[in-house]
Short mmCIF file of C-alpha atoms and ligand atoms in Angstrom, two decimals:
data_model
loop_
_atom_site.label_atom_id
_atom_site.label_comp_id
_atom_site.label_asym_id
_atom_site.label_seq_id
_atom_site.Cartn_x
_atom_site.Cartn_y
_atom_site.Cartn_z
CA UNK A 592 32.81 127.71 261.26
CA UNK A 593 31.49 126.99 258.05
CA UNK A 594 27.57 126.43 258.49
CA UNK A 595 26.28 122.89 257.87
CA UNK A 596 24.58 122.39 254.65
CA UNK A 597 21.06 121.31 255.68
CA UNK A 598 20.15 118.84 253.04
CA UNK A 599 17.77 115.77 252.27
CA UNK A 600 19.12 112.28 251.33
CA UNK A 601 19.87 111.98 247.77
CA UNK A 602 17.33 110.38 245.98
CA UNK A 603 18.08 109.29 241.96
CA UNK A 604 15.35 108.55 240.03
CA UNK A 605 15.22 104.91 238.67
CA UNK A 606 16.63 105.44 235.06
CA UNK A 607 17.17 102.99 232.03
CA UNK A 608 20.58 103.28 231.12
CA UNK A 609 21.40 102.70 227.74
CA UNK A 610 24.43 104.92 226.99
CA UNK A 611 28.07 103.64 226.99
CA UNK A 612 28.05 102.66 230.88
CA UNK A 613 27.42 102.81 233.62
CA UNK A 614 25.00 100.22 232.67
CA UNK A 615 21.47 99.09 234.48
CA UNK A 616 23.06 97.41 237.46
CA UNK A 617 21.23 94.04 238.46
CA UNK A 618 18.53 94.57 241.03
CA UNK A 619 20.56 91.45 243.18
CA UNK A 620 23.79 93.63 242.71
CA UNK A 621 22.26 96.47 244.42
CA UNK A 622 20.96 94.16 246.93
CA UNK A 623 24.34 92.63 247.56
CA UNK A 624 26.03 96.21 247.54
CA UNK A 625 23.81 96.92 250.82
CA UNK A 626 24.90 93.76 252.88
CA UNK A 627 26.63 94.62 256.17
CA UNK A 628 30.29 95.63 255.77
CA UNK A 629 33.19 93.38 257.52
CA UNK A 630 36.52 93.71 257.70
CA UNK A 631 38.58 93.38 254.52
CA UNK A 632 40.74 90.95 256.59
CA UNK A 633 37.85 88.81 258.00
CA UNK A 634 38.18 85.31 256.95
CA UNK A 635 34.83 85.31 255.50
CA UNK A 636 36.01 88.20 253.39
CA UNK A 637 39.09 86.49 252.10
CA UNK A 638 36.69 83.30 251.40
CA UNK A 639 34.69 85.79 249.38
CA UNK A 640 37.85 86.86 247.54
CA UNK A 641 38.84 83.81 246.67
CA UNK A 642 35.50 82.99 244.91
CA UNK A 643 35.58 86.34 243.31
CA UNK A 644 39.18 85.54 241.76
CA UNK A 645 37.75 82.26 240.27
CA UNK A 646 34.75 84.25 238.90
CA UNK A 647 36.91 86.77 237.15
CA UNK A 648 39.02 83.90 235.91
CA UNK A 649 35.56 82.24 234.19
CA UNK A 650 34.64 85.80 232.81
CA UNK A 651 38.08 86.13 231.27
CA UNK A 652 38.74 82.46 230.20
CA UNK A 653 41.49 82.25 232.17
CA UNK A 654 43.90 80.50 234.63
CA UNK A 655 46.06 83.18 235.35
CA UNK A 656 47.47 83.24 238.50
CA UNK A 657 47.36 87.10 238.85
CA UNK A 658 43.83 87.81 238.40
CA UNK A 659 42.14 90.29 240.26
CA UNK A 660 39.74 93.55 240.34
CA UNK A 661 41.70 96.92 241.21
CA UNK A 662 39.96 99.00 243.55
CA UNK A 663 39.17 102.05 240.99
CA UNK A 664 37.48 102.07 237.44
CA UNK A 665 38.64 101.01 233.99
CA UNK A 666 40.84 103.81 233.50
CA UNK A 667 42.97 102.32 236.72
CA UNK A 668 42.86 99.20 234.94
CA UNK A 669 44.42 100.48 231.86
CA UNK A 670 47.01 102.43 233.96
CA UNK A 671 47.84 99.34 235.83
CA UNK A 672 48.99 97.22 232.81
CA UNK A 673 50.92 99.93 231.58
CA UNK A 674 52.54 101.16 234.55
CA UNK A 675 53.46 97.58 235.68
CA UNK A 676 54.63 96.08 232.48
CA UNK A 677 56.02 99.01 230.38
CA UNK A 678 59.81 100.50 231.43
CA UNK A 679 61.05 104.01 230.29
CA UNK A 680 62.60 103.88 226.99
CA UNK A 681 60.76 100.72 225.62
CA UNK A 682 58.50 100.63 222.56
CA UNK A 683 55.12 99.80 222.51
CA UNK A 684 52.83 99.45 219.03
CA UNK A 685 49.30 101.49 219.88
CA UNK A 686 46.60 100.96 217.70
CA UNK A 687 44.16 104.35 218.03
CA UNK A 688 40.40 104.00 216.17
CA UNK A 689 38.85 105.85 218.83
CA UNK A 690 39.01 107.71 222.34
CA UNK A 691 40.61 104.71 223.99
CA UNK A 692 43.30 103.85 221.99
CA UNK A 693 44.64 107.33 222.24
CA UNK A 694 44.13 107.23 226.40
CA UNK A 695 46.55 104.24 226.02
CA UNK A 696 48.97 106.21 223.50
CA UNK A 697 48.96 108.92 226.51
CA UNK A 698 49.77 106.01 229.39
CA UNK A 699 52.61 104.99 227.20
CA UNK A 700 54.32 108.29 226.80
CA UNK A 701 53.68 109.17 230.49
CA UNK A 702 55.53 106.03 231.36
CA UNK A 703 58.30 107.21 229.44
CA UNK A 704 58.47 104.80 226.67
CA UNK A 705 57.81 105.52 222.81
CA UNK A 706 54.66 105.00 221.30
CA UNK A 707 54.38 103.87 217.78
CA UNK A 708 50.58 104.78 216.64
CA UNK A 709 48.59 102.47 214.08
CA UNK A 710 45.84 104.69 213.19
CA UNK A 711 42.57 103.52 211.79
CA UNK A 712 39.46 105.81 211.09
CA UNK A 713 36.84 106.33 213.81
CA UNK A 714 34.33 103.51 213.39
CA UNK A 715 36.71 100.98 212.02
CA UNK A 716 38.16 98.18 213.61
CA UNK A 717 42.11 98.03 214.05
CA UNK A 718 43.75 96.74 210.82
CA UNK A 719 45.37 93.54 211.22
CA UNK A 720 47.40 94.27 208.29
CA UNK A 721 48.46 97.73 209.44
CA UNK A 722 49.73 96.11 213.10
CA UNK A 723 51.56 93.79 211.15
CA UNK A 724 53.48 96.06 209.12
CA UNK A 725 54.15 98.06 212.41
CA UNK A 726 55.54 95.33 213.96
CA UNK A 727 57.62 94.06 210.86
CA UNK A 728 58.90 97.54 210.83
CA UNK A 729 59.55 97.73 214.58
CA UNK A 730 61.66 94.61 215.75
CA UNK A 731 62.24 96.86 218.73
CA UNK A 732 58.94 96.91 219.95
CA UNK A 733 57.96 94.95 222.90
CA UNK A 734 54.06 95.45 223.24
CA UNK A 735 51.34 95.50 221.26
CA UNK A 736 48.41 97.37 222.61
CA UNK A 737 44.74 97.71 221.32
CA UNK A 738 41.18 98.40 222.29
CA UNK A 739 38.97 95.13 221.63
CA UNK A 740 35.35 96.88 221.97
CA UNK A 741 35.85 100.54 221.03
CA UNK A 742 33.07 102.05 222.92
CA UNK A 743 33.63 105.66 221.36
CA UNK A 744 32.43 104.16 217.90
CA UNK A 745 30.90 100.66 218.70
CA UNK A 746 33.83 98.89 216.63
CA UNK A 747 34.87 95.44 217.34
CA UNK A 748 38.66 94.39 216.55
CA UNK A 749 40.05 91.07 215.74
CA UNK A 750 41.65 90.52 219.12
CA UNK A 751 42.53 86.66 218.58
CA UNK A 752 44.25 87.68 215.25
CA UNK A 753 46.13 90.72 216.78
CA UNK A 754 47.42 88.68 219.77
CA UNK A 755 48.60 85.91 217.48
CA UNK A 756 50.65 88.57 215.63
CA UNK A 757 52.09 90.10 218.67
CA UNK A 758 53.20 86.44 219.55
CA UNK A 759 54.85 85.99 216.19
CA UNK A 760 56.78 89.14 217.02
CA UNK A 761 57.81 88.29 220.53
CA UNK A 762 55.67 90.90 221.84
CA UNK A 763 53.30 90.92 224.65
CA UNK A 764 49.66 91.93 224.10
CA UNK A 765 47.91 94.61 225.95
CA UNK A 766 44.03 94.40 225.49
CA UNK A 767 41.47 97.11 226.58
CA UNK A 768 38.37 94.52 227.40
CA UNK A 769 36.36 97.33 229.38
CA UNK A 770 33.10 97.28 227.28
CA UNK A 771 34.07 93.68 225.92
CA UNK A 772 33.89 91.42 228.65
CA UNK A 773 30.68 89.59 229.39
CA UNK A 774 29.14 91.15 225.96
CA UNK A 775 31.28 89.41 223.05
CA UNK A 776 33.46 86.60 222.73
CA UNK A 777 36.31 86.80 224.63
CA UNK A 778 38.93 83.90 225.62
CA UNK A 779 42.25 85.20 227.30
CA UNK A 780 44.00 81.89 227.14
CA UNK A 781 42.76 80.66 223.86
CA UNK A 782 43.91 83.90 222.16
CA UNK A 783 47.01 84.55 224.17
CA UNK A 784 46.43 87.69 225.80
CA UNK A 785 48.98 89.01 228.24
CA UNK A 786 47.64 91.79 229.93
CA UNK A 787 44.06 92.43 229.95
CA UNK A 788 41.69 94.78 231.94
CA UNK A 789 37.89 95.34 231.84
CA UNK A 790 35.23 97.16 233.90
CA UNK A 791 32.44 96.76 236.42
CA UNK A 792 30.18 98.90 235.08
CA UNK A 793 29.41 97.87 231.54
CA UNK A 794 28.35 94.21 230.34
CA UNK A 795 28.88 93.04 234.15
CA UNK A 796 26.08 95.44 235.26
CA UNK A 797 27.66 95.99 238.42
CA UNK A 798 28.14 99.13 240.16
CA UNK A 799 30.96 101.59 238.57
CA UNK A 800 34.39 101.79 240.23
CA UNK A 801 36.07 98.31 240.04
CA UNK A 802 38.29 96.93 237.11
CA UNK A 803 39.18 93.19 236.68
CA UNK A 804 42.38 92.64 235.16
CA UNK A 805 44.35 89.74 234.44
CA UNK A 806 48.23 89.02 233.75
CA UNK A 807 49.50 85.92 231.67
CA UNK A 808 52.73 84.13 233.26
CA UNK A 809 54.88 85.86 230.68
CA UNK A 810 53.43 88.97 231.88
CA UNK A 811 54.29 88.42 235.28
CA UNK A 812 57.82 87.42 234.31
CA UNK A 813 58.08 90.69 232.40
CA UNK A 814 57.00 92.53 235.58
CA UNK A 815 59.46 90.72 237.90
CA UNK A 816 62.24 91.54 235.59
CA UNK A 817 61.69 95.24 235.86
CA UNK A 818 64.91 97.18 236.16
CA UNK A 819 62.79 99.99 237.48
CA UNK A 820 60.32 100.08 240.40
CA UNK A 821 56.58 100.69 239.41
CA UNK A 822 56.28 104.12 239.62
CA UNK A 823 52.65 103.95 241.05
CA UNK A 824 52.52 102.88 244.73
CA UNK A 825 48.98 102.26 244.47
CA UNK A 826 48.64 100.22 241.35
CA UNK A 827 52.09 98.50 241.90
CA UNK A 828 50.78 94.97 241.26
CA UNK A 829 53.88 93.39 243.07
CA UNK A 830 52.54 94.75 246.17
CA UNK A 831 48.76 94.29 245.73
CA UNK A 832 49.39 90.78 245.19
CA UNK A 833 50.60 90.20 248.40
CA UNK A 834 46.51 90.87 249.66
CA UNK A 835 45.16 88.80 246.49
CA UNK A 836 46.96 85.64 246.77
CA UNK A 837 48.54 85.90 250.16
CA UNK A 838 47.62 81.90 250.72
CA UNK A 839 46.16 82.36 253.79
CA UNK A 840 48.31 85.43 254.95
CA UNK A 841 46.85 87.97 253.06
CA UNK A 842 48.45 91.51 254.20
CA UNK A 843 47.19 94.95 254.27
CA UNK A 844 47.77 97.05 251.19
CA UNK A 845 44.78 99.09 250.90
CA UNK A 846 41.52 98.81 252.18
CA UNK A 847 39.30 97.02 249.80
CA UNK A 848 36.02 98.63 248.76
CA UNK A 849 34.43 95.70 250.46
CA UNK A 850 30.89 96.54 249.54
CA UNK A 851 31.57 97.13 245.90
CA UNK A 852 33.20 93.71 245.89
CA UNK A 853 30.37 92.13 247.34
CA UNK A 854 28.65 93.69 244.21
CA UNK A 855 31.17 92.51 241.68
CA UNK A 856 31.09 89.09 242.94
CA UNK A 857 27.13 88.95 242.47
CA UNK A 858 27.14 90.49 238.87
CA UNK A 859 29.98 87.76 238.11
CA UNK A 860 27.81 85.12 239.74
CA UNK A 861 24.88 86.11 237.77
CA UNK A 862 27.03 85.91 234.72
CA UNK A 863 28.35 82.74 235.52
CA UNK A 864 24.52 81.30 236.20
CA UNK A 865 23.61 82.51 232.95
CA UNK A 866 26.47 80.94 231.32
CA UNK A 867 29.30 83.31 229.29
CA UNK A 868 28.03 81.84 225.72
CA UNK A 869 24.36 82.51 226.75
CA UNK A 870 25.50 85.91 227.72
CA UNK A 871 27.19 86.72 224.32
CA UNK A 872 24.28 85.08 222.48
CA UNK A 873 21.75 87.12 224.47
CA UNK A 874 23.77 90.50 223.70
CA UNK A 875 23.76 89.55 219.75
CA UNK A 876 19.63 88.80 219.46
CA UNK A 877 19.17 92.13 221.29
CA UNK A 878 21.40 94.22 218.91
CA UNK A 879 19.57 92.36 216.00
CA UNK A 880 16.27 92.98 217.37
CA UNK A 881 17.52 96.71 218.11
CA UNK A 882 19.04 97.26 214.66
CA UNK A 883 15.61 96.28 212.94
CA UNK A 884 13.86 99.14 214.63
CA UNK A 885 16.63 101.93 214.24
CA UNK A 886 16.59 100.98 210.54
CA UNK A 887 13.05 101.06 210.22
CA UNK A 888 13.29 104.70 211.76
CA UNK A 889 15.76 105.48 209.08
CA UNK A 890 18.88 105.60 211.37
CA UNK A 891 22.45 104.65 209.98
CA UNK A 892 25.08 102.52 211.48
CA UNK A 893 28.51 104.07 211.82
CA UNK A 894 30.37 101.07 212.01
CA UNK A 895 29.82 98.43 208.97
CA UNK A 896 28.00 95.35 209.57
CA UNK A 897 30.29 92.77 210.63
CA UNK A 898 32.13 95.03 212.81
CA UNK A 899 29.70 96.28 215.10
CA UNK A 900 29.74 95.56 218.89
CA UNK A 901 26.00 94.07 219.79
CA UNK A 902 26.36 96.17 223.23
CA UNK A 903 27.47 99.60 221.88
CA UNK A 904 25.37 100.78 218.85
CA UNK A 905 26.50 104.14 217.30
CA UNK A 906 24.13 105.60 214.73
CA UNK A 907 24.53 109.01 212.96
CA UNK A 908 21.96 111.49 214.12
CA UNK A 909 19.63 112.63 211.29
CA UNK A 910 20.32 115.92 209.61
CA UNK A 911 18.00 118.67 211.33
CA UNK A 912 17.79 117.01 214.68
CA UNK A 913 18.78 118.50 217.71
CA UNK A 914 20.73 116.27 219.46
CA UNK A 915 20.77 117.54 223.01
CA UNK A 916 17.13 118.08 223.03
CA UNK A 917 16.47 114.83 221.82
CA UNK A 918 18.38 113.00 224.77
CA UNK A 919 17.31 115.88 227.05
CA UNK A 920 13.54 114.46 226.21
CA UNK A 921 14.30 110.81 226.60
CA UNK A 922 15.88 111.69 229.98
CA UNK A 923 12.53 113.35 231.34
CA UNK A 924 9.91 112.10 229.53
CA UNK A 925 11.16 108.02 229.44
CA UNK A 926 13.79 108.40 232.21
CA UNK A 927 16.05 106.91 229.59
CA UNK A 928 19.70 107.67 228.81
CA UNK A 929 21.41 106.91 225.87
CA UNK A 930 24.91 108.41 225.18
CA UNK A 931 26.09 111.21 222.94
CA UNK A 932 29.05 111.03 220.48
CA UNK A 933 32.34 111.08 221.88
CA UNK A 934 35.59 112.93 220.44
CA UNK A 935 34.98 112.91 216.49
CA UNK A 936 31.50 111.74 216.76
CA UNK A 937 30.42 114.37 219.35
CA UNK A 938 27.43 116.15 217.97
CA UNK A 939 27.03 113.53 215.36
CA UNK A 940 25.92 110.33 216.47
CA UNK A 941 24.22 108.73 219.32
CA UNK A 942 25.77 105.68 221.18
CA UNK A 943 22.83 103.42 222.23
CA UNK A 944 23.97 100.68 224.92
CA UNK A 945 23.04 97.27 225.33
CA UNK A 946 24.90 95.98 228.08
CA UNK A 947 24.52 93.31 230.70
CA UNK A 948 21.02 93.25 232.40
CA UNK A 949 20.24 96.14 230.03
CA UNK A 950 20.48 93.78 226.84
CA UNK A 951 16.96 92.60 227.41
CA UNK A 952 13.42 93.31 225.26
CA UNK A 953 12.10 95.89 227.37
CA UNK A 954 14.90 98.19 226.83
CA UNK A 955 15.25 97.60 223.33
CA UNK A 956 11.33 98.18 222.97
CA UNK A 957 11.58 101.49 225.33
CA UNK A 958 14.16 103.12 223.24
CA UNK A 959 12.69 102.50 219.53
CA UNK A 960 9.58 103.67 221.43
CA UNK A 961 10.96 106.83 222.69
CA UNK A 962 13.23 107.48 219.34
CA UNK A 963 10.32 107.29 217.10
CA UNK A 964 8.26 109.66 219.28
CA UNK A 965 10.85 112.22 219.40
CA UNK A 966 12.06 111.90 216.03
CA UNK A 967 8.48 112.15 214.63
C1 LIG B 352 34.45 103.28 229.72
C2 LIG B 352 35.70 102.54 229.22
C3 LIG B 352 37.00 102.82 229.79
C4 LIG B 352 37.30 103.67 231.07
O1 LIG B 352 36.52 102.90 231.98
P1 LIG B 352 36.22 103.90 233.43
O2 LIG B 352 35.55 103.07 234.41
O3 LIG B 352 35.27 105.11 232.69
O4 LIG B 352 37.49 104.47 233.84
C5 LIG B 352 38.21 102.49 229.03
N1 LIG B 352 38.09 101.96 227.86
C6 LIG B 352 37.09 101.70 227.28
C7 LIG B 352 36.86 100.67 226.07
C8 LIG B 352 35.94 102.03 227.85
O5 LIG B 352 34.62 101.74 226.96
#
């Protein structure tokens, strides 16, 4: 027998989360998650799931029938799009201007497809011109994949123009909206996005571990016309849909993460109550307030004005400042988490998140005061 560990219950402190996610969770969402677990085929739960679907459709601004939450984090949402839609041997134009575009490329290769990479510098948005050229010189391409809000750099790309280009070239668009959903303008139907995935723990301020996704009718058609089965059993949407839209005859696929779905329902309900456009505006206002303070402290943004994400502010660490020591102090003295640089920006930048419930005046004030004191 292995000796039983004798431990106290885990008691996390109350932090203020201003990194790249997870973000501060709405108190109402934490409360929703602790409600009684009921069966995932219970008629009351099924009713909740129908509401949840309409809430996800609202957040994405889509009437897509195939709209649901994958029972796993944003990375699984990404994989869901690639494994379901892309078949071996097909060509995908992948835009890479940070960490997550590179992950898209890896997904394409693992599917056995060919990735044609369009590179942009870290901190730049995806170049619409470069994508136009790639589409023109690769008539065999079936997809255009890009990240709307690149969390590794804080750059926002022009999803509307990119999706219009994809359509002109008969390509389906696959869009990463993990950080954009709820934080900046995003209109799936108006912009003609074919496959999109998001995450629960960024601007939705829900607990981590769920990924809202949506497929357009054209994407569903592509899925149905596959010659090869989807190689992932768990992520195969043709199987999952039997559960999400069984029209009264929902069948078992996997046990839904019941309490986490209560949480997502509540966070999306709060978003709908506030109004999507109001939420976008609030993120922008808090960004401007933070920007003013950061500039007073002499901190420089990584991304040019006009291309910046309000919800993810990447600033260069001033010369001579110890990155890890400052972040450690913020955590210990102020219970405040900001993000370290990732990939090419590791050690060079901080990433300050203003996501969802975290996009508030108190958070901006706390972050500015803490940074001012620590940089002094
Ligand atoms: C966070 C993030 C992901 C991955 O989401 P996980 O929930 O961490 O798996 C993917 N893309 C972008 C742009 C992200 O910010």
